[in-house]
Amino acid sequence: MPHDHSDHDHPHSLLPPDPALRVKALETILTQKGLVDPAALDEIIDTYENRIGPRNGAKVVARAWCDPAFKAALLEDADPVLADLGFYGRQGEHMVVVENTDTLHNMVVCTLCSCYPWPLLGIPPGWYKSDAYRARAVREPRKVLAEFGVTLPDGCAVRVWDSTAEVRYLVLPQRPAGTEGLDETALMDLVSRDSMIGCGLAGAQ
Amino acid sequence: MTRVHDMGGRFGDGPVVPEPEDVKFHADWHPRALALTLACGSLGLWNIDVSRHARESLAPKDYARFAYYEKWIAALADLLVEKGALSADELAAGQAQGESALAARRLEASAVADVLAKGGPADRPSNIAPRFGVGDVVRLRAMPENVAVAGGHTRLPSYAAGAMGHILRVHGTHVLPDSNAHGLGEAPEPLYAVALKAGDIWAHPEHPQDEVILDLWDSYLASP
């Protein structure tokens, strides 16, 4: 019901107060009821701990730096381009890629919850989900960037994308100077997760 | 009604603390909470808008003091009881009272990869023509509230309410959360990326050229 209640009106308050015990109790009940398979939980965890993470996004960025036609298609309509690479799925159904330039820096936030492009970057880092980032990224993005060690030139505008719908944004950072001789694999190592959220620059880990 | 989850532009939350890319979780129960929530979601008892609304409906005191995945677990327990999958007695006892009739819908380990890869797209076929095109000036709804359901779910942040902006992109037609969160149907509408000048929403913008972009549905917008 869409009204505020005291804590005791919510069923969750019947669970143990310690969060670890809460999760354990809920998993136990759901497993006993046949609603959850613990092996499926292990599989989900393994997926986001080991298989789907920011190296996916880094591959996209490195390819865009090397292949102008790929980059143009990616910026025009990202979904088919990403699907060709196998990067589609939960929390990445509607992707838009936004390009940083000398005069425009893009940053992504979700002020209302924690929307994030999972197939390309994995699950969001703790700071992305923090109250501080959600509250401040829209009002004082440059102060937030400074906390990541990033200072933009005065001629560079900031565009903060607040992910209020099911569209997910990936920042295409600028290719670092002096990397002309590097191939895609070497370039991938220069693409940090934070640079694809817009809280870092490529080449600066 | 603005709720505690609607925190864009709020003061006083302190610094943002970066962390290394290989840190995925901060406690052993975090991945378990994530997986439990995803696995229960595939029972098909609710949609993403219902689950977001459940988290936003936590008591503000709880929302503020709970860690991120505590919110998920609390909202999950609330939803499971609300939808009849679990009883309050079972939660209190920490023990099930028999197998569920929904057990046939259980997410099997062998199906996880397919379910995660399939996702849940929010765009819908539509013959509704977008009212606005790229470059059009629009005014955002003045009240950051669900206009159909008192105290209901909406995706219009309070900091942007009532502001003027312009259409930056037209995304197509997407499910309307304000309706879908409350069992009122998907009610798909054109969705737009709308650009707001920082100086139009903040008294002290950091830079005259800075902008905030929001994805907003047709019914959130009006011609100025």
Short mmCIF file of C-alpha atoms in Angstrom, two decimals:
data_model
loop_
_atom_site.label_atom_id
_atom_site.label_comp_id
_atom_site.label_asym_id
_atom_site.label_seq_id
_atom_site.Cartn_x
_atom_site.Cartn_y
_atom_site.Cartn_z
CA MET A 1 0.00 0.00 0.00
CA PRO A 2 1.36 3.38 -0.90
CA HIS A 3 1.29 4.84 2.58
CA ASP A 4 3.91 5.14 5.25
CA HIS A 5 3.57 2.84 8.19
CA SER A 6 5.59 2.31 11.28
CA ASP A 7 8.20 -0.39 10.91
CA HIS A 8 6.02 -2.92 12.74
CA ASP A 9 3.30 -2.85 10.10
CA HIS A 10 5.71 -4.22 7.51
CA PRO A 11 6.12 -7.99 7.28
CA HIS A 12 9.90 -7.60 6.93
CA SER A 13 10.10 -6.56 10.57
CA LEU A 14 9.15 -10.14 11.51
CA LEU A 15 12.55 -11.32 10.26
CA PRO A 16 15.65 -11.21 12.52
CA PRO A 17 17.11 -7.68 12.81
CA ASP A 18 20.62 -8.64 11.74
CA PRO A 19 20.77 -8.36 7.94
CA ALA A 20 22.89 -11.49 7.44
CA LEU A 21 20.40 -13.49 9.50
CA ARG A 22 17.48 -11.89 7.65
CA VAL A 23 18.80 -13.04 4.31
CA LYS A 24 19.57 -16.50 5.69
CA ALA A 25 16.09 -16.84 7.21
CA LEU A 26 14.38 -15.74 4.01
CA GLU A 27 16.47 -18.10 1.89
CA THR A 28 15.68 -20.98 4.26
CA ILE A 29 11.93 -20.40 4.15
CA LEU A 30 11.87 -19.92 0.38
CA THR A 31 13.95 -23.03 -0.20
CA GLN A 32 11.68 -25.10 2.06
CA LYS A 33 8.66 -23.85 0.15
CA GLY A 34 10.23 -24.85 -3.15
CA LEU A 35 10.30 -21.25 -4.40
CA VAL A 36 14.06 -20.88 -4.55
CA ASP A 37 16.82 -23.25 -5.64
CA PRO A 38 20.05 -22.44 -3.74
CA ALA A 39 22.03 -23.67 -6.77
CA ALA A 40 20.31 -21.01 -8.88
CA LEU A 41 21.42 -18.37 -6.37
CA ASP A 42 25.01 -19.62 -6.69
CA GLU A 43 24.67 -19.36 -10.45
CA ILE A 44 23.40 -15.77 -10.31
CA ILE A 45 26.20 -14.77 -7.96
CA ASP A 46 28.86 -16.43 -10.13
CA THR A 47 27.48 -14.57 -13.15
CA TYR A 48 27.94 -11.13 -11.63
CA GLU A 49 31.10 -11.91 -9.65
CA ASN A 50 33.01 -13.59 -12.45
CA ARG A 51 31.38 -13.36 -15.86
CA ILE A 52 29.57 -10.07 -16.42
CA GLY A 53 31.52 -6.95 -15.52
CA PRO A 54 33.16 -3.76 -16.80
CA ARG A 55 35.54 -5.59 -19.16
CA ASN A 56 32.51 -5.96 -21.43
CA GLY A 57 32.11 -2.20 -21.59
CA ALA A 58 35.87 -1.74 -22.02
CA LYS A 59 35.77 -3.96 -25.09
CA VAL A 60 33.05 -1.79 -26.61
CA VAL A 61 34.97 1.41 -25.88
CA ALA A 62 38.27 0.09 -27.24
CA ARG A 63 36.58 -1.05 -30.42
CA ALA A 64 34.87 2.32 -30.85
CA TRP A 65 38.26 4.02 -30.55
CA CYS A 66 39.71 1.79 -33.29
CA ASP A 67 36.80 1.46 -35.71
CA PRO A 68 35.04 4.66 -36.85
CA ALA A 69 32.15 2.79 -38.52
CA PHE A 70 31.54 0.77 -35.34
CA LYS A 71 31.62 3.96 -33.28
CA ALA A 72 29.19 5.76 -35.58
CA ALA A 73 26.74 2.85 -35.45
CA LEU A 74 27.12 2.59 -31.66
CA LEU A 75 26.32 6.27 -31.12
CA GLU A 76 23.45 6.18 -33.61
CA ASP A 77 21.65 3.09 -32.26
CA ALA A 78 23.56 1.08 -29.66
CA ASP A 79 21.21 -1.86 -29.11
CA PRO A 80 21.82 -3.85 -32.32
CA VAL A 81 25.56 -3.14 -32.19
CA LEU A 82 25.82 -4.37 -28.59
CA ALA A 83 23.56 -7.36 -29.26
CA ASP A 84 25.97 -8.44 -32.01
CA LEU A 85 28.70 -8.61 -29.37
CA GLY A 86 26.42 -10.61 -27.04
CA PHE A 87 25.98 -7.71 -24.62
CA TYR A 88 22.26 -7.73 -23.98
CA GLY A 89 20.14 -8.76 -21.03
CA ARG A 90 18.77 -7.74 -17.69
CA GLN A 91 19.26 -4.00 -17.01
CA GLY A 92 20.70 -3.41 -20.46
CA GLU A 93 17.67 -3.73 -22.69
CA HIS A 94 17.72 -0.13 -23.96
CA MET A 95 21.25 1.23 -24.26
CA VAL A 96 22.38 4.70 -25.24
CA VAL A 97 26.09 5.47 -25.59
CA VAL A 98 27.12 9.09 -25.04
CA GLU A 99 30.50 10.42 -26.19
CA ASN A 100 32.86 12.64 -24.24
CA THR A 101 34.61 15.37 -26.21
CA ASP A 102 36.86 18.33 -25.45
CA THR A 103 33.77 20.44 -24.80
CA LEU A 104 31.31 17.95 -23.26
CA HIS A 105 31.74 15.51 -20.38
CA ASN A 106 28.97 12.99 -19.66
CA MET A 107 28.22 11.43 -16.27
CA VAL A 108 25.57 8.89 -15.29
CA VAL A 109 23.55 8.61 -12.07
CA CYS A 110 20.25 7.24 -10.84
CA THR A 111 18.92 9.59 -8.19
CA LEU A 112 15.79 7.51 -7.49
CA CYS A 113 17.39 4.07 -7.08
CA SER A 114 20.48 2.54 -8.70
CA CYS A 115 19.80 1.96 -12.42
CA TYR A 116 22.99 0.87 -14.18
CA PRO A 117 23.93 -0.98 -17.42
CA TRP A 118 24.53 -4.46 -16.00
CA PRO A 119 25.43 -6.36 -19.22
CA LEU A 120 28.23 -3.86 -19.92
CA LEU A 121 29.45 -2.91 -16.45
CA GLY A 122 28.19 -5.64 -14.10
CA ILE A 123 26.51 -4.70 -10.85
CA PRO A 124 27.07 -1.12 -9.69
CA PRO A 125 29.86 -0.22 -7.28
CA GLY A 126 29.02 0.75 -3.72
CA TRP A 127 29.60 4.44 -4.33
CA TYR A 128 27.21 4.53 -7.29
CA LYS A 129 24.44 3.26 -5.00
CA SER A 130 25.40 5.57 -2.12
CA ASP A 131 23.19 8.37 -0.89
CA ALA A 132 26.07 10.80 -1.45
CA TYR A 133 26.42 10.03 -5.16
CA ARG A 134 22.69 9.89 -5.81
CA ALA A 135 22.16 13.21 -4.00
CA ARG A 136 25.14 15.14 -5.32
CA ALA A 137 25.86 14.04 -8.89
CA VAL A 138 23.05 16.16 -10.33
CA ARG A 139 23.69 19.31 -8.27
CA GLU A 140 27.46 19.42 -7.99
CA PRO A 141 28.95 17.02 -10.54
CA ARG A 142 32.27 18.89 -10.63
CA LYS A 143 32.77 18.55 -6.89
CA VAL A 144 31.98 14.85 -7.19
CA LEU A 145 34.43 14.52 -10.10
CA ALA A 146 37.10 16.18 -7.96
CA GLU A 147 36.62 13.41 -5.40
CA PHE A 148 37.58 10.99 -8.18
CA GLY A 149 40.61 13.13 -9.01
CA VAL A 150 39.08 14.56 -12.18
CA THR A 151 39.21 18.29 -13.00
CA LEU A 152 37.63 19.45 -16.24
CA PRO A 153 38.81 22.48 -18.23
CA ASP A 154 36.55 25.52 -17.96
CA GLY A 155 35.45 25.19 -21.59
CA CYS A 156 34.00 21.74 -20.96
CA ALA A 157 30.31 21.45 -20.08
CA VAL A 158 28.97 18.61 -17.93
CA ARG A 159 25.91 16.65 -18.88
CA VAL A 160 24.57 14.45 -16.07
CA TRP A 161 22.22 11.68 -17.20
CA ASP A 162 19.73 10.75 -14.45
CA SER A 163 18.51 7.24 -15.35
CA THR A 164 14.84 7.69 -14.52
CA ALA A 165 13.46 5.13 -17.02
CA GLU A 166 14.64 1.76 -18.40
CA VAL A 167 17.15 3.39 -20.74
CA ARG A 168 20.71 2.71 -19.59
CA TYR A 169 23.63 4.98 -20.43
CA LEU A 170 27.27 4.16 -21.13
CA VAL A 171 29.85 6.92 -21.40
CA LEU A 172 32.33 6.65 -24.26
CA PRO A 173 35.42 8.27 -22.72
CA GLN A 174 37.99 10.14 -24.79
CA ARG A 175 40.89 8.09 -26.12
CA PRO A 176 44.06 9.05 -24.25
CA ALA A 177 46.70 10.92 -26.24
CA GLY A 178 49.72 8.95 -27.37
CA THR A 179 47.90 5.63 -27.76
CA GLU A 180 47.87 5.56 -31.58
CA GLY A 181 50.06 2.46 -31.72
CA LEU A 182 47.99 0.35 -29.32
CA ASP A 183 45.65 -2.40 -30.45
CA GLU A 184 42.17 -3.08 -29.07
CA THR A 185 43.35 -5.44 -26.35
CA ALA A 186 45.94 -3.01 -25.06
CA LEU A 187 43.44 -0.15 -25.21
CA MET A 188 40.94 -2.12 -23.12
CA ASP A 189 43.33 -1.93 -20.18
CA LEU A 190 43.07 1.87 -20.28
CA VAL A 191 39.27 1.85 -19.93
CA SER A 192 38.29 1.90 -16.27
CA ARG A 193 34.79 1.20 -15.06
CA ASP A 194 34.62 4.71 -13.60
CA SER A 195 35.48 6.25 -16.99
CA MET A 196 32.41 4.54 -18.49
CA ILE A 197 30.17 6.01 -15.76
CA GLY A 198 31.78 9.39 -16.38
CA CYS A 199 33.50 9.61 -13.00
CA GLY A 200 36.94 8.97 -14.39
CA LEU A 201 39.00 9.49 -17.53
CA ALA A 202 40.37 6.68 -19.66
CA GLY A 203 44.02 5.99 -19.09
CA ALA A 204 43.92 7.26 -15.51
CA GLN A 205 43.28 4.34 -13.17
CA MET B 1 4.60 13.11 -2.19
CA THR B 2 8.36 13.29 -2.18
CA ARG B 3 9.85 10.29 -0.47
CA VAL B 4 13.23 9.67 1.07
CA HIS B 5 14.40 7.72 -2.00
CA ASP B 6 14.06 10.87 -4.14
CA MET B 7 17.38 12.31 -3.05
CA GLY B 8 18.69 14.16 -6.13
CA GLY B 9 20.08 17.56 -5.11
CA ARG B 10 19.96 16.83 -1.38
CA PHE B 11 22.66 18.36 0.81
CA GLY B 12 24.61 16.81 3.65
CA ASP B 13 25.47 13.31 2.49
CA GLY B 14 29.22 13.77 2.62
CA PRO B 15 31.88 12.69 0.15
CA VAL B 16 31.62 10.05 -2.54
CA VAL B 17 34.19 7.37 -1.81
CA PRO B 18 35.65 5.68 -4.91
CA GLU B 19 36.58 2.02 -4.70
CA PRO B 20 38.58 -0.43 -6.82
CA GLU B 21 36.89 -2.19 -9.69
CA ASP B 22 37.35 -5.67 -8.20
CA VAL B 23 35.28 -4.90 -5.09
CA LYS B 24 31.89 -6.40 -5.93
CA PHE B 25 30.26 -6.81 -2.53
CA HIS B 26 31.02 -5.64 1.01
CA ALA B 27 29.62 -8.55 3.01
CA ASP B 28 28.91 -12.23 2.36
CA TRP B 29 25.17 -11.70 2.59
CA HIS B 30 25.11 -9.00 -0.11
CA PRO B 31 25.42 -11.34 -3.11
CA ARG B 32 22.91 -13.66 -1.45
CA ALA B 33 20.43 -10.80 -1.09
CA LEU B 34 20.93 -9.83 -4.73
CA ALA B 35 20.48 -13.40 -5.97
CA LEU B 36 17.47 -14.07 -3.78
CA THR B 37 15.75 -10.94 -5.11
CA LEU B 38 16.46 -11.86 -8.74
CA ALA B 39 15.37 -15.47 -8.25
CA CYS B 40 12.09 -14.42 -6.62
CA GLY B 41 11.50 -11.87 -9.35
CA SER B 42 11.35 -14.68 -11.88
CA LEU B 43 8.36 -16.21 -10.05
CA GLY B 44 6.38 -13.65 -12.04
CA LEU B 45 4.44 -12.21 -9.10
CA TRP B 46 5.48 -8.63 -9.75
CA ASN B 47 7.21 -6.37 -12.29
CA ILE B 48 10.18 -4.02 -11.88
CA ASP B 49 7.94 -1.05 -11.10
CA VAL B 50 6.15 -2.94 -8.33
CA SER B 51 9.50 -3.93 -6.81
CA ARG B 52 10.84 -0.36 -6.97
CA HIS B 53 7.67 0.88 -5.33
CA ALA B 54 8.02 -1.72 -2.58
CA ARG B 55 11.49 -0.37 -1.72
CA GLU B 56 10.24 3.21 -1.82
CA SER B 57 7.36 2.23 0.49
CA LEU B 58 9.70 1.23 3.31
CA ALA B 59 9.18 3.54 6.26
CA PRO B 60 11.41 6.58 5.66
CA LYS B 61 13.30 5.84 8.87
CA ASP B 62 14.05 2.33 7.60
CA TYR B 63 14.95 3.52 4.10
CA ALA B 64 17.46 5.97 5.56
CA ARG B 65 19.11 3.56 8.00
CA PHE B 66 19.09 0.37 5.91
CA ALA B 67 22.13 -0.48 3.83
CA TYR B 68 21.44 -0.93 0.12
CA TYR B 69 20.81 -4.67 0.09
CA GLU B 70 18.86 -4.45 3.38
CA LYS B 71 16.33 -2.37 1.48
CA TRP B 72 16.14 -5.09 -1.16
CA ILE B 73 15.59 -7.85 1.39
CA ALA B 74 13.02 -5.90 3.39
CA ALA B 75 11.04 -5.02 0.26
CA LEU B 76 11.32 -8.61 -0.97
CA ALA B 77 9.87 -9.98 2.27
CA ASP B 78 7.06 -7.41 2.16
CA LEU B 79 6.22 -8.27 -1.46
CA LEU B 80 6.28 -12.03 -0.89
CA VAL B 81 3.72 -11.65 1.89
CA GLU B 82 1.63 -9.10 -0.02
CA LYS B 83 1.45 -11.44 -3.03
CA GLY B 84 0.62 -14.46 -0.88
CA ALA B 85 3.81 -16.41 -1.60
CA LEU B 86 4.75 -16.44 2.10
CA SER B 87 2.74 -15.86 5.25
CA ALA B 88 3.62 -13.54 8.10
CA ASP B 89 3.61 -16.62 10.36
CA GLU B 90 6.28 -18.23 8.21
CA LEU B 91 8.46 -15.12 8.38
CA ALA B 92 8.06 -14.92 12.15
CA ALA B 93 8.83 -18.62 12.63
CA GLY B 94 11.69 -18.74 10.13
CA GLN B 95 10.16 -21.99 8.85
CA ALA B 96 7.91 -22.83 5.92
CA GLN B 97 4.50 -24.34 6.51
CA GLY B 98 4.44 -26.68 3.54
CA GLU B 99 5.44 -26.37 -0.09
CA SER B 100 4.11 -23.52 -2.21
CA ALA B 101 1.70 -23.98 -5.11
CA LEU B 102 4.07 -21.64 -7.00
CA ALA B 103 6.99 -24.07 -6.73
CA ALA B 104 6.57 -25.07 -10.38
CA ARG B 105 7.71 -21.54 -11.29
CA ARG B 106 10.98 -21.85 -9.36
CA LEU B 107 14.03 -20.54 -11.21
CA GLU B 108 16.30 -23.53 -11.85
CA ALA B 109 20.08 -23.15 -11.92
CA SER B 110 20.11 -24.36 -15.52
CA ALA B 111 17.74 -21.54 -16.55
CA VAL B 112 19.63 -18.65 -14.90
CA ALA B 113 21.84 -17.74 -17.86
CA ASP B 114 18.89 -17.64 -20.25
CA VAL B 115 16.71 -15.58 -17.89
CA LEU B 116 19.44 -12.99 -17.28
CA ALA B 117 20.28 -12.83 -20.99
CA LYS B 118 16.65 -12.43 -21.99
CA GLY B 119 16.10 -9.33 -19.84
CA GLY B 120 12.78 -7.53 -19.72
CA PRO B 121 12.47 -4.84 -22.35
CA ALA B 122 10.17 -1.93 -21.49
CA ASP B 123 9.46 -0.68 -25.01
CA ARG B 124 6.13 -1.57 -26.56
CA PRO B 125 4.63 -1.44 -30.02
CA SER B 126 2.53 1.66 -30.29
CA ASN B 127 0.60 3.83 -32.64
CA ILE B 128 0.81 6.80 -30.28
CA ALA B 129 2.69 9.55 -32.07
CA PRO B 130 5.15 11.44 -29.84
CA ARG B 131 3.77 14.89 -29.05
CA PHE B 132 7.26 16.38 -28.99
CA GLY B 133 10.31 16.25 -31.22
CA VAL B 134 14.00 16.93 -30.66
CA GLY B 135 14.53 20.57 -29.74
CA ASP B 136 10.98 21.22 -28.55
CA VAL B 137 10.68 23.20 -25.33
CA VAL B 138 8.63 21.49 -22.61
CA ARG B 139 7.55 22.13 -19.05
CA LEU B 140 7.80 19.31 -16.54
CA ARG B 141 4.88 18.45 -14.28
CA ALA B 142 4.94 20.76 -11.28
CA MET B 143 4.09 18.07 -8.74
CA PRO B 144 6.51 15.14 -8.45
CA GLU B 145 3.68 12.77 -7.61
CA ASN B 146 1.70 9.94 -9.10
CA VAL B 147 -1.40 11.74 -10.37
CA ALA B 148 -3.56 8.58 -10.51
CA VAL B 149 -2.65 6.91 -7.19
CA ALA B 150 -2.22 8.98 -4.04
CA GLY B 151 1.25 8.35 -2.63
CA GLY B 152 1.99 6.05 -5.56
CA HIS B 153 5.10 5.41 -7.60
CA THR B 154 6.45 7.96 -10.06
CA ARG B 155 9.78 8.55 -11.79
CA LEU B 156 9.73 12.33 -11.83
CA PRO B 157 12.40 13.47 -9.35
CA SER B 158 11.39 16.38 -7.15
CA TYR B 159 14.42 18.49 -8.09
CA ALA B 160 13.19 18.67 -11.70
CA ALA B 161 9.48 19.22 -11.07
CA GLY B 162 8.05 22.27 -12.77
CA ALA B 163 11.27 23.08 -14.66
CA MET B 164 11.50 24.03 -18.33
CA GLY B 165 13.65 21.91 -20.60
CA HIS B 166 14.03 20.76 -24.16
CA ILE B 167 13.75 17.38 -25.85
CA LEU B 168 17.18 15.86 -26.53
CA ARG B 169 16.16 12.38 -27.71
CA VAL B 170 12.97 10.48 -28.46
CA HIS B 171 13.33 6.94 -27.07
CA GLY B 172 10.18 5.30 -28.43
CA THR B 173 7.19 4.10 -26.45
CA HIS B 174 7.79 2.64 -22.98
CA VAL B 175 5.74 1.16 -20.15
CA LEU B 176 4.52 3.88 -17.74
CA PRO B 177 5.78 3.09 -14.21
CA ASP B 178 3.08 5.20 -12.55
CA SER B 179 0.50 2.76 -13.91
CA ASN B 180 2.48 -0.48 -14.03
CA ALA B 181 3.53 -0.24 -10.37
CA HIS B 182 -0.09 -0.37 -9.25
CA GLY B 183 -1.69 -3.10 -11.32
CA LEU B 184 -3.27 -0.53 -13.62
CA GLY B 185 -1.74 -1.87 -16.80
CA GLU B 186 1.38 -0.97 -18.75
CA ALA B 187 -0.16 2.15 -20.33
CA PRO B 188 2.84 2.69 -22.65
CA GLU B 189 3.69 6.27 -23.58
CA PRO B 190 6.34 8.04 -25.65
CA LEU B 191 9.51 8.48 -23.60
CA TYR B 192 11.97 11.35 -24.08
CA ALA B 193 15.38 12.41 -22.81
CA VAL B 194 14.79 15.96 -21.59
CA ALA B 195 17.65 18.40 -21.00
CA LEU B 196 17.45 20.91 -18.15
CA LYS B 197 19.93 23.75 -17.71
CA ALA B 198 21.63 23.47 -14.33
CA GLY B 199 20.82 27.16 -13.80
CA ASP B 200 17.10 26.41 -14.20
CA ILE B 201 17.04 23.90 -11.34
CA TRP B 202 19.78 25.04 -8.96
CA ALA B 203 20.26 28.47 -7.39
CA HIS B 204 24.03 28.04 -7.53
CA PRO B 205 24.93 26.02 -10.63
CA GLU B 206 28.58 25.03 -10.89
CA HIS B 207 28.93 26.13 -14.52
CA PRO B 208 26.63 28.04 -16.91
CA GLN B 209 26.81 25.33 -19.59
CA ASP B 210 26.07 22.33 -17.37
CA GLU B 211 22.90 20.29 -17.90
CA VAL B 212 20.97 17.47 -16.28
CA ILE B 213 19.17 15.02 -18.56
CA LEU B 214 16.16 12.98 -17.40
CA ASP B 215 14.13 10.31 -19.16
CA LEU B 216 10.50 11.40 -18.90
CA TRP B 217 7.19 10.08 -20.17
CA ASP B 218 4.79 12.05 -22.33
CA SER B 219 2.27 12.61 -19.53
CA TYR B 220 4.97 14.19 -17.35
CA LEU B 221 5.37 16.97 -19.93
CA ALA B 222 3.40 19.89 -21.26
CA SER B 223 3.96 22.56 -23.87
CA PRO B 224 5.12 25.70 -22.07
#
